[in-house]
Amino acid sequence: MAGADAAPMDTGCRDWRGHIIVCGLDDVGLRTVEQLYHAGVRVVVVEDIADPRLVRVVRGWGVPIVVGSPRLQETLDEAGLPGAVAVICVLADDLHTLEAALLMRELRDDVRVVVQLRNPAVGRALSAMQVSVLDVAGLSAPSVVEACLRTGTHALDLDGQPFVAAQVVADQTGTLRSRYGSLAPLAVSPARDGEVVICPGRDHPVSAGDRVTLLGTPEELAAARVVEEEQGPADAGPGRWARSLQLAGSVLRALDRRIAYALIALITLLNVSMVVLQLGYREPDGTRMTLLDALYFSVESIATVGYGDYNFRAQAPWLRIFAIGLMILGACFAATFIALLTNVLVSIKIQEALGNRLLDRLHDHVIVIGIGSVGARVVERLRATGTDVVVIESDENNRYVDQVRDSGVPVIIGDATLARTLDRVQLGSARAVAVMTSDDLVNLETGLAVKDRLGDRWGSVPVVLRLFDRTLADTVEHTLSLGVTRSTAALAAPWFVGAALGLDVLATFYVGTQLMLVGRLTVAPEGGLDGLAMQDLSARTRVVAIRRATGDGLLEHPPRRDTRFAAGDQAFLIGPYEELLQVLRRDALSTLGLAPVVEENVVPRG
């Protein structure tokens, strides 16, 4: 069935020129093909074993599919590698990706190759061969962390100049210009039901309660009282004294009755010994023992040290018999106490290694469910902010379990849809929940279980679901009101498209449900933007800064709307990825040698 449904189309791909080949059709591959198609770029898909449902979607766009392994020269020739301008390889297996990339580079050393790799060592090796290496987990994790912590801010680096996209709630009615001055407005989300306005003008009116996303330097935002001054990096973990106090508290909470009984018996024996020695022990000159001497001699006898400064040799027989019992009982009680205490300390160490140490002390933490490559990166970034994290993973053989445990994060092996598992990680006092497995249905089921268990706290605790299917994500977020959805594929795909087109994608982030793209474009001579006024761009695209080719190299921010682009200028743009890709296409198709889609061959989306 799959093979019949995925049969290659008679498209003459072998004779194509100026197209892009995408190897792999799962997750990022499908989103990359979709964005290239809507940008008007001719695409060919290479897939060995394709999902029939995804094949139907791609065929609905009129995109040809070559069935075969991208690790074979025959398959790449069939896909038109000799005439391609770029190849995007997003296979699920790193080894297969490596083999395919090496073969592509061997067959054509001039073609632009962009690959997805999770192994950083392999990635560095390919980068040395002029292969662009991207990590989906690293690209998508910041947006998930921002949704969990509800910071409302996105740090951006525009060619060495720090900028921040920050969200603020309007406190009164007025225009954006009157309320926020020269800060660049990126989006306005009405407090009442209404569509999000993307890249509005500064004279756009806002009402009290509207959420406004603004862009500026940290100093500009602080001056406008949109964000507070940066206080320096957060502490990534407790200090030395804090860790010592935590260990002491862990020991006290772990003490059981047997240790208490042994300690009580030891103290009682010590007190009895002190009383008996003070009453019955006589020095050679007939004087009695002081309290301090009695304590010293009792501890010496119980510990069986015997320094020789005191002894029972010249004492009454009944006192020597008491000394025998004191030494025997003292040694037994002391040994028992030390053994039990050692057992507690070893148990704590074992529990810490297994990630189960005293989960009841968790508070204001983030629960991450599922630790694949994305989940592990989300945990790493949360820890970097100083946030406590606990992980639930269903597979004890998961390759990332040891890595996360080594970083000091507790990992619970269990089913996150069960109430007892959620209670064990203190869901009731959690700050946020991130459901990061790679299965949409598992994530949906887990999200429903979390919602049911949170009860009255639902709505006040951010729940972030990783969902690939766009229709399902819209249903979950709007119809079921089931938390915030994030698509790692949608976040990462623009980076692959930009790298394939030879363009710089700097960041991707969400404003509400709208995915925004930050890109850097060098205006091509005689390209589509050369001589164009900035105000003539799409209304949903904003030029936030520009560096003139003929200037002093300083970053012009914000540029005037009547400013015209010139060849060699570097423009920094922000907007919905569909709009921004159209701008990039407008300037780059003719200069990069990309062949546009032939409209009569395109089958409309179903």
XYZ file of C-alpha atoms in Angstrom:
606
model
C 0.000 0.000 0.000
C 2.693 2.470 0.993
C 4.801 1.625 -1.996
C 1.888 2.048 -4.415
C 0.850 5.317 -2.873
C 4.378 6.673 -2.921
C 5.208 5.817 -6.519
C 7.377 8.394 -8.221
C 5.644 10.993 -10.382
C 6.554 11.457 -14.018
C 7.962 14.939 -13.556
C 11.231 14.835 -15.453
C 13.139 15.802 -12.297
C 16.347 14.495 -13.840
C 16.349 17.395 -16.309
C 15.358 20.134 -13.855
C 17.527 23.147 -13.097
C 17.439 25.657 -10.259
C 15.416 23.561 -7.792
C 15.903 22.402 -4.190
C 15.921 18.754 -3.104
C 14.466 17.840 0.306
C 15.470 14.405 1.629
C 13.082 13.150 4.309
C 9.381 13.848 4.744
C 8.765 13.535 8.468
C 8.207 16.537 10.759
C 10.698 19.189 9.663
C 10.842 17.807 6.120
C 7.131 18.326 5.480
C 7.152 21.847 6.940
C 10.246 22.733 4.896
C 8.641 21.510 1.673
C 5.492 23.461 2.512
C 7.373 26.719 3.090
C 9.482 26.347 -0.058
C 6.358 25.633 -2.072
C 4.522 28.694 -0.762
C 7.661 30.783 -1.361
C 7.383 29.828 -5.013
C 10.506 27.646 -5.146
C 10.520 24.442 -7.172
C 11.035 21.433 -4.864
C 11.695 17.714 -5.270
C 11.230 15.307 -2.346
C 13.357 12.189 -1.880
C 11.964 9.609 0.555
C 12.656 5.926 0.971
C 9.669 4.834 3.065
C 7.071 7.600 3.062
C 3.899 7.909 5.113
C 1.006 7.635 2.591
C -0.852 10.465 4.342
C 2.110 12.822 3.971
C 2.584 11.740 0.360
C -0.998 12.791 -0.422
C -0.414 16.175 1.202
C 2.754 16.817 -0.809
C 1.193 15.641 -4.045
C -1.661 18.051 -3.380
C 0.896 20.844 -3.722
C 2.120 19.439 -7.019
C 5.522 18.566 -5.546
C 7.125 15.452 -7.094
C 8.380 12.602 -4.902
C 11.262 10.323 -5.847
C 11.054 7.046 -3.946
C 14.475 5.756 -2.977
C 17.360 6.155 -0.581
C 19.192 9.516 -0.700
C 22.342 7.519 0.071
C 22.332 6.155 -3.492
C 23.650 8.092 -6.487
C 20.867 6.744 -8.712
C 18.202 8.257 -6.455
C 19.917 11.643 -6.314
C 20.357 11.662 -10.083
C 16.658 10.897 -10.469
C 15.888 13.869 -8.211
C 17.984 16.126 -10.455
C 21.035 16.665 -8.238
C 23.191 17.844 -11.201
C 20.877 20.834 -11.674
C 19.911 21.517 -8.035
C 21.042 24.667 -6.240
C 20.626 23.185 -2.741
C 19.854 19.980 -0.875
C 18.131 19.828 2.517
C 18.629 16.541 4.368
C 16.333 15.989 7.382
C 16.470 12.224 7.810
C 15.596 10.722 11.196
C 18.865 8.782 11.500
C 22.105 10.723 12.002
C 24.183 7.984 10.371
C 22.009 8.016 7.242
C 22.216 11.816 7.181
C 26.014 11.637 7.375
C 26.205 9.104 4.535
C 23.857 11.149 2.343
C 25.710 14.423 2.997
C 29.099 12.878 2.173
C 27.720 11.413 -1.057
C 26.169 14.746 -2.090
C 29.397 16.595 -1.411
C 31.345 13.964 -3.398
C 28.999 14.179 -6.382
C 28.809 17.974 -6.345
C 31.204 20.101 -4.358
C 29.410 23.321 -5.357
C 25.868 22.484 -4.225
C 24.598 24.019 -0.974
C 23.944 21.195 1.540
C 21.889 21.749 4.705
C 21.437 18.866 7.160
C 19.732 18.118 10.452
C 22.028 16.470 13.019
C 21.699 15.792 16.730
C 25.295 14.693 17.357
C 27.465 17.831 17.801
C 30.741 16.019 17.062
C 29.458 14.767 13.699
C 28.026 18.214 13.029
C 31.407 19.874 13.522
C 33.005 17.391 11.141
C 30.452 18.164 8.416
C 30.723 21.911 9.000
C 34.411 21.653 8.097
C 33.253 20.308 4.708
C 31.115 23.406 3.988
C 27.895 21.679 5.038
C 25.352 23.768 6.992
C 24.392 21.816 10.131
C 21.245 22.695 12.110
C 19.894 21.191 15.330
C 16.082 21.214 15.572
C 16.147 20.815 19.348
C 18.390 23.820 19.851
C 16.318 25.949 17.465
C 12.941 25.183 19.053
C 13.778 24.883 22.776
C 13.911 28.669 23.519
C 10.287 29.144 22.467
C 9.153 26.249 24.683
C 11.069 27.638 27.673
C 9.575 31.108 27.134
C 6.068 29.620 27.075
C 6.737 27.685 30.298
C 8.183 30.618 32.224
C 5.840 33.206 30.683
C 8.626 35.713 30.473
C 7.010 37.393 27.472
C 10.454 38.320 26.171
C 12.620 37.017 23.339
C 16.298 37.994 23.265
C 17.578 38.699 19.740
C 21.077 39.378 18.460
C 21.090 41.544 15.343
C 24.682 41.388 14.163
C 26.162 41.930 17.623
C 23.543 44.429 18.804
C 21.222 43.000 21.493
C 17.488 43.528 21.009
C 14.501 42.234 22.951
C 10.967 41.476 21.760
C 8.871 42.041 24.882
C 5.175 41.677 25.566
C 3.368 44.267 27.698
C -0.284 44.792 28.657
C -1.586 48.250 27.747
C -2.733 50.089 30.872
C -4.833 52.707 29.065
C -6.318 53.611 25.704
C -4.202 55.462 23.148
C -2.072 55.024 20.058
C 1.099 52.964 20.022
C 3.106 56.110 19.346
C 1.661 57.960 22.340
C 2.119 55.009 24.669
C 5.475 53.553 23.557
C 7.201 56.217 21.465
C 9.712 54.933 18.914
C 9.610 51.286 20.017
C 8.798 49.065 17.045
C 5.384 47.374 17.487
C 5.395 43.767 16.288
C 1.883 42.661 17.234
C -1.255 43.705 19.093
C -3.490 41.009 20.631
C -6.889 42.495 21.571
C -8.071 41.889 25.128
C -11.453 40.961 23.732
C -11.995 38.461 20.951
C -10.331 39.597 17.773
C -7.536 38.786 15.362
C -3.925 39.558 16.223
C -2.684 42.586 14.277
C 0.811 41.889 12.945
C 3.324 44.735 12.521
C 0.810 47.572 13.040
C 1.707 51.187 12.426
C 2.634 53.402 15.346
C -0.692 55.254 15.004
C -2.631 52.028 15.588
C -5.023 52.460 18.570
C -4.834 50.122 21.564
C -7.218 49.695 24.476
C -6.540 48.927 28.108
C -5.877 45.193 28.483
C -4.546 44.660 24.943
C -1.283 42.713 24.760
C 1.362 44.544 22.750
C 4.635 43.005 21.560
C 7.367 45.619 21.132
C 10.944 45.484 19.853
C 13.806 47.601 21.086
C 17.194 47.522 22.713
C 17.260 46.586 26.421
C 18.007 50.229 27.262
C 15.064 51.513 25.195
C 12.663 49.022 26.756
C 13.899 49.831 30.252
C 13.522 53.588 29.598
C 9.952 52.986 28.437
C 9.381 50.815 31.529
C 8.405 47.865 29.368
C 10.993 45.578 30.996
C 13.237 45.948 34.019
C 16.972 46.442 33.779
C 18.842 43.145 33.461
C 20.099 42.017 36.848
C 22.749 39.658 35.588
C 22.616 35.938 34.927
C 20.516 33.759 37.152
C 22.215 31.337 39.455
C 22.176 27.952 37.784
C 21.957 26.071 41.050
C 22.321 26.251 44.840
C 25.606 27.341 46.368
C 27.896 25.355 48.623
C 26.163 26.302 51.882
C 22.718 25.815 50.367
C 23.701 22.323 49.202
C 25.018 21.513 52.688
C 21.739 22.625 54.276
C 19.788 20.594 51.709
C 21.844 17.494 52.551
C 21.315 18.011 56.297
C 17.598 18.442 55.745
C 17.517 15.338 53.580
C 19.226 13.310 56.330
C 16.828 14.532 59.020
C 13.779 13.750 56.887
C 15.175 10.324 56.047
C 15.767 9.284 59.676
C 13.577 6.389 60.739
C 12.524 5.161 64.210
C 15.340 2.616 64.482
C 17.946 5.385 64.367
C 15.963 7.389 66.895
C 15.744 4.374 69.233
C 19.488 3.677 68.935
C 20.326 7.318 69.593
C 17.995 7.489 72.607
C 19.522 4.287 74.055
C 23.038 5.666 73.540
C 22.217 8.985 75.236
C 20.451 7.209 78.114
C 23.439 4.926 78.698
C 25.758 7.939 78.633
C 23.679 9.784 81.253
C 23.447 6.724 83.539
C 27.206 6.254 83.287
C 27.855 9.886 84.212
C 25.611 9.631 87.307
C 27.169 6.326 88.460
C 30.719 7.620 87.978
C 30.039 10.802 89.905
C 28.533 8.827 92.822
C 30.801 5.741 92.958
C 34.153 6.534 91.329
C 36.964 7.648 93.666
C 40.336 9.076 92.751
C 43.428 7.648 94.605
C 43.237 10.653 96.945
C 39.529 9.991 97.605
C 38.051 12.907 95.557
C 34.968 12.478 93.391
C 34.826 13.006 89.604
C 33.662 16.318 88.205
C 30.778 16.350 85.662
C 33.198 17.009 82.793
C 35.510 14.164 83.906
C 32.520 11.810 84.138
C 31.393 12.728 80.617
C 34.928 12.279 79.278
C 35.407 8.858 80.954
C 31.943 7.644 79.828
C 32.589 8.519 76.180
C 36.056 6.954 76.448
C 34.572 3.706 77.802
C 31.673 3.519 75.307
C 34.039 4.172 72.418
C 36.445 1.503 73.817
C 39.360 3.885 73.358
C 41.062 3.575 76.747
C 43.704 6.293 76.899
C 44.855 5.036 80.350
C 44.256 8.282 82.239
C 41.221 6.699 83.983
C 40.534 3.014 84.759
C 38.393 0.819 86.987
C 41.253 -1.331 88.321
C 41.273 0.127 91.825
C 37.485 0.591 92.055
C 34.887 -1.437 93.933
C 33.834 -4.763 92.363
C 30.273 -3.547 91.610
C 31.698 -0.544 89.707
C 34.003 -2.803 87.683
C 31.001 -5.004 86.801
C 29.114 -1.864 85.740
C 32.124 -0.909 83.564
C 31.947 -4.266 81.773
C 28.263 -3.704 80.950
C 28.953 -0.101 79.944
C 31.581 -1.113 77.408
C 29.521 -3.972 75.949
C 26.241 -2.030 75.692
C 28.034 1.130 74.586
C 29.823 -0.650 71.739
C 26.574 -2.316 70.615
C 24.514 0.902 70.693
C 27.256 2.935 68.995
C 27.763 0.338 66.262
C 24.009 0.108 65.661
C 23.634 3.877 65.416
C 26.583 4.237 63.011
C 25.340 1.380 60.824
C 21.829 2.833 60.562
C 23.142 6.322 59.848
C 25.480 4.970 57.163
C 22.557 3.151 55.587
C 20.578 6.405 55.414
C 23.462 8.300 53.809
C 24.062 5.557 51.241
C 20.331 5.392 50.479
C 20.213 9.146 49.879
C 23.172 8.887 47.513
C 21.545 6.052 45.587
C 18.248 7.921 45.366
C 20.067 10.993 44.134
C 21.767 8.964 41.429
C 18.447 7.534 40.333
C 16.768 10.951 40.347
C 14.258 10.094 43.093
C 15.713 12.102 45.967
C 13.038 13.649 48.132
C 10.576 14.724 45.459
C 8.311 16.053 48.185
C 10.532 19.150 48.541
C 9.821 20.272 44.954
C 8.020 23.608 44.683
C 7.616 26.182 41.908
C 9.302 23.761 39.511
C 8.740 22.809 35.869
C 7.687 19.279 34.940
C 9.066 18.082 31.597
C 7.338 14.982 30.220
C 9.392 13.127 27.620
C 13.132 13.649 27.098
C 14.026 13.197 23.489
C 16.483 15.594 21.878
C 14.027 18.482 22.287
C 13.055 17.620 25.868
C 16.685 17.337 26.944
C 17.478 20.751 25.465
C 14.426 22.276 27.183
C 15.649 20.854 30.516
C 19.111 22.300 29.897
C 17.746 25.793 29.174
C 15.385 25.728 32.151
C 18.263 24.782 34.440
C 20.311 27.657 33.009
C 17.643 30.079 34.271
C 17.902 28.665 37.810
C 14.534 26.886 37.578
C 14.025 23.552 39.354
C 13.073 20.773 36.928
C 11.760 17.230 37.257
C 11.369 14.821 34.327
C 8.876 12.039 33.663
C 9.983 9.487 31.076
C 8.236 6.232 30.184
C 11.275 4.465 28.702
C 14.022 3.627 31.201
C 16.366 2.818 28.280
C 16.012 6.295 26.797
C 19.483 7.490 25.731
C 18.950 10.895 27.392
C 18.031 9.592 30.878
C 21.619 9.334 32.112
C 22.533 12.684 30.584
C 19.689 14.469 32.405
C 20.367 12.651 35.693
C 24.048 13.576 35.529
C 23.012 17.230 35.473
C 21.268 16.761 38.837
C 17.693 16.686 37.522
C 15.401 13.970 39.001
C 14.035 11.564 36.383
C 10.963 9.494 37.198
C 10.308 6.418 35.066
C 6.546 6.118 34.800
C 3.338 6.821 32.892
C 2.562 10.547 32.938
C -1.138 9.934 32.296
C -1.532 8.284 35.717
C -2.565 10.445 38.666
C -0.067 8.796 41.038
C 2.846 9.655 38.724
C 1.763 13.299 38.501
C 1.259 13.454 42.263
C 4.726 12.014 42.805
C 6.340 14.956 40.991
C 4.246 17.459 42.979
C 2.042 18.652 40.120
C -0.031 20.653 42.589
C 2.859 23.029 43.314
C 4.428 23.054 39.836
C 5.151 26.270 37.971
C 4.600 24.839 34.486
C 4.322 21.581 32.540
C 5.994 20.871 29.174
C 4.791 17.758 27.310
C 7.587 16.992 24.849
C 7.167 13.416 23.553
C 7.336 12.896 19.785
C 3.826 11.383 19.553
C 0.934 13.847 19.095
C -1.690 11.495 20.534
C 0.432 10.706 23.598
C 0.935 14.428 24.163
C -2.780 15.073 23.820
C -3.669 12.282 26.262
C -1.046 13.521 28.712
C -2.320 17.088 28.435
C -5.864 15.956 29.276
C -4.562 14.022 32.292
C -2.637 17.076 33.507
C -5.684 19.296 33.061
C -7.846 16.889 35.049
C -5.295 16.643 37.857
C -4.631 20.376 38.123
C -8.282 21.080 38.831
C -8.745 24.669 40.038
C -5.148 25.570 39.125
C -5.809 24.928 35.444
C -5.320 28.176 33.574
C -2.851 29.598 36.061
C -0.228 26.912 35.317
C 1.208 27.048 31.758
C 0.901 23.696 29.982
C 2.924 23.524 26.754
C 2.184 20.702 24.315
C 4.474 19.707 21.478
C 2.178 18.987 18.513
C 3.159 18.486 14.882
C -0.251 18.330 13.197
C -1.391 21.922 12.570
C -5.121 21.143 12.496
C -4.879 19.196 15.734
C -2.885 22.026 17.327
C -5.573 24.599 16.437
C -8.296 22.327 17.810
C -6.412 21.660 21.030
C -5.554 25.306 21.677
C -8.854 26.923 20.718
C -11.643 24.346 20.883
C -10.391 22.219 23.788
C -8.557 25.122 25.475
C -5.809 22.654 26.297
C -2.744 24.762 27.021
C -0.251 26.280 24.579
C 0.880 24.316 21.535
C 4.345 24.526 20.013
C 5.513 22.840 16.830
C 9.240 22.173 16.831
C 9.024 21.470 13.103
C 7.367 24.830 12.379
C 9.964 26.631 14.509
C 12.915 24.935 12.806
C 11.749 24.755 9.181
C 12.424 28.460 8.355
C 16.065 27.970 9.375
C 16.430 25.150 6.842
C 14.690 27.173 4.142
C 16.842 30.208 4.848
C 20.060 28.180 4.849
C 19.094 26.530 1.554
C 18.404 29.918 -0.035
C 21.699 31.295 1.258
C 19.924 33.652 3.632
C 20.438 34.290 7.361
C 17.566 33.321 9.649
C 18.394 34.733 13.091
C 15.463 33.617 15.244
C 11.958 32.182 15.276
C 9.416 32.755 18.031
C 5.670 32.817 18.650
C 3.451 35.830 19.259
C 0.285 34.149 20.464
C -0.302 31.485 17.841
C 1.554 33.382 15.098
C 5.037 32.164 14.247
C 7.417 35.093 13.672
C 10.703 34.989 11.797
C 13.741 37.237 12.227
C 16.020 37.374 9.205
C 19.000 39.243 7.803
C 18.987 40.067 4.111
C 21.819 41.482 2.039
C 20.200 43.386 -0.833
C 21.373 41.922 -4.117
C 22.476 44.226 -6.959
C 19.584 44.600 -9.412
C 17.516 42.343 -7.187
C 13.876 42.857 -6.368
C 14.610 45.116 -3.382
C 17.322 47.289 -4.937
C 15.897 50.836 -4.932
C 12.622 49.853 -3.237
C 11.282 52.043 -0.413
C 10.780 50.234 2.900
C 7.176 51.415 3.092
C 6.441 49.487 -0.097
C 7.134 46.144 1.596
C 4.326 43.983 2.893
C 2.417 45.690 5.712
C 2.963 42.573 7.838
C 6.771 42.797 7.531
C 8.859 45.274 9.523
C 12.422 46.411 8.855
C 13.768 46.931 12.381
C 17.331 47.895 11.507
C 19.593 48.427 8.527
C 23.344 48.701 7.958
C 24.257 50.753 4.931
C 26.824 49.429 2.466
C 28.093 52.972 1.866
C 27.873 54.168 5.470
C 30.133 53.980 8.477
C 29.026 50.444 9.367
C 26.748 51.536 12.216
C 23.389 49.872 12.666
C 20.573 52.297 11.816
C 17.686 51.740 14.232
C 14.889 52.421 13.662
C 15.118 53.256 9.930
C 12.725 55.741 8.292
C 9.882 54.232 6.301
C 10.747 56.289 3.208
C 14.315 54.945 3.213
C 15.188 53.072 0.039
C 17.174 49.867 -0.115
C 20.463 49.898 -1.994
C 22.651 47.073 -3.224
C 24.858 45.716 -0.457
C 22.687 47.011 2.407
C 22.058 44.574 5.243
C 18.427 44.711 6.374
C 17.062 43.031 9.488
C 13.417 42.066 9.095
C 10.727 40.593 11.340
C 7.352 39.217 10.316
C 5.262 36.054 9.841
C 7.449 33.504 8.130
C 5.157 33.290 5.080
C 5.449 37.037 4.489
C 9.173 37.189 5.167
C 9.908 34.309 2.822
C 8.062 36.176 0.089
C 10.292 39.213 0.701
C 13.394 37.032 0.598
C 12.139 35.363 -2.561
C 11.455 38.730 -4.168
C 15.103 39.703 -3.841
C 16.816 36.338 -4.173
C 15.144 34.152 -6.810
C 16.794 35.796 -9.769
C 20.210 36.194 -8.143
C 20.441 32.679 -6.652
C 19.374 30.942 -9.845
C 16.255 29.424 -8.288
C 13.550 28.272 -10.630
C 10.040 29.399 -9.624
C 7.150 26.985 -9.497
C 5.357 26.679 -12.820
C 1.836 27.630 -11.835
C 0.046 25.450 -14.353
C 1.711 22.366 -12.863
C 0.694 23.199 -9.312
C -2.209 21.326 -7.817
C -4.033 23.509 -5.242
C -4.025 22.385 -1.644
C -6.905 20.174 -0.672
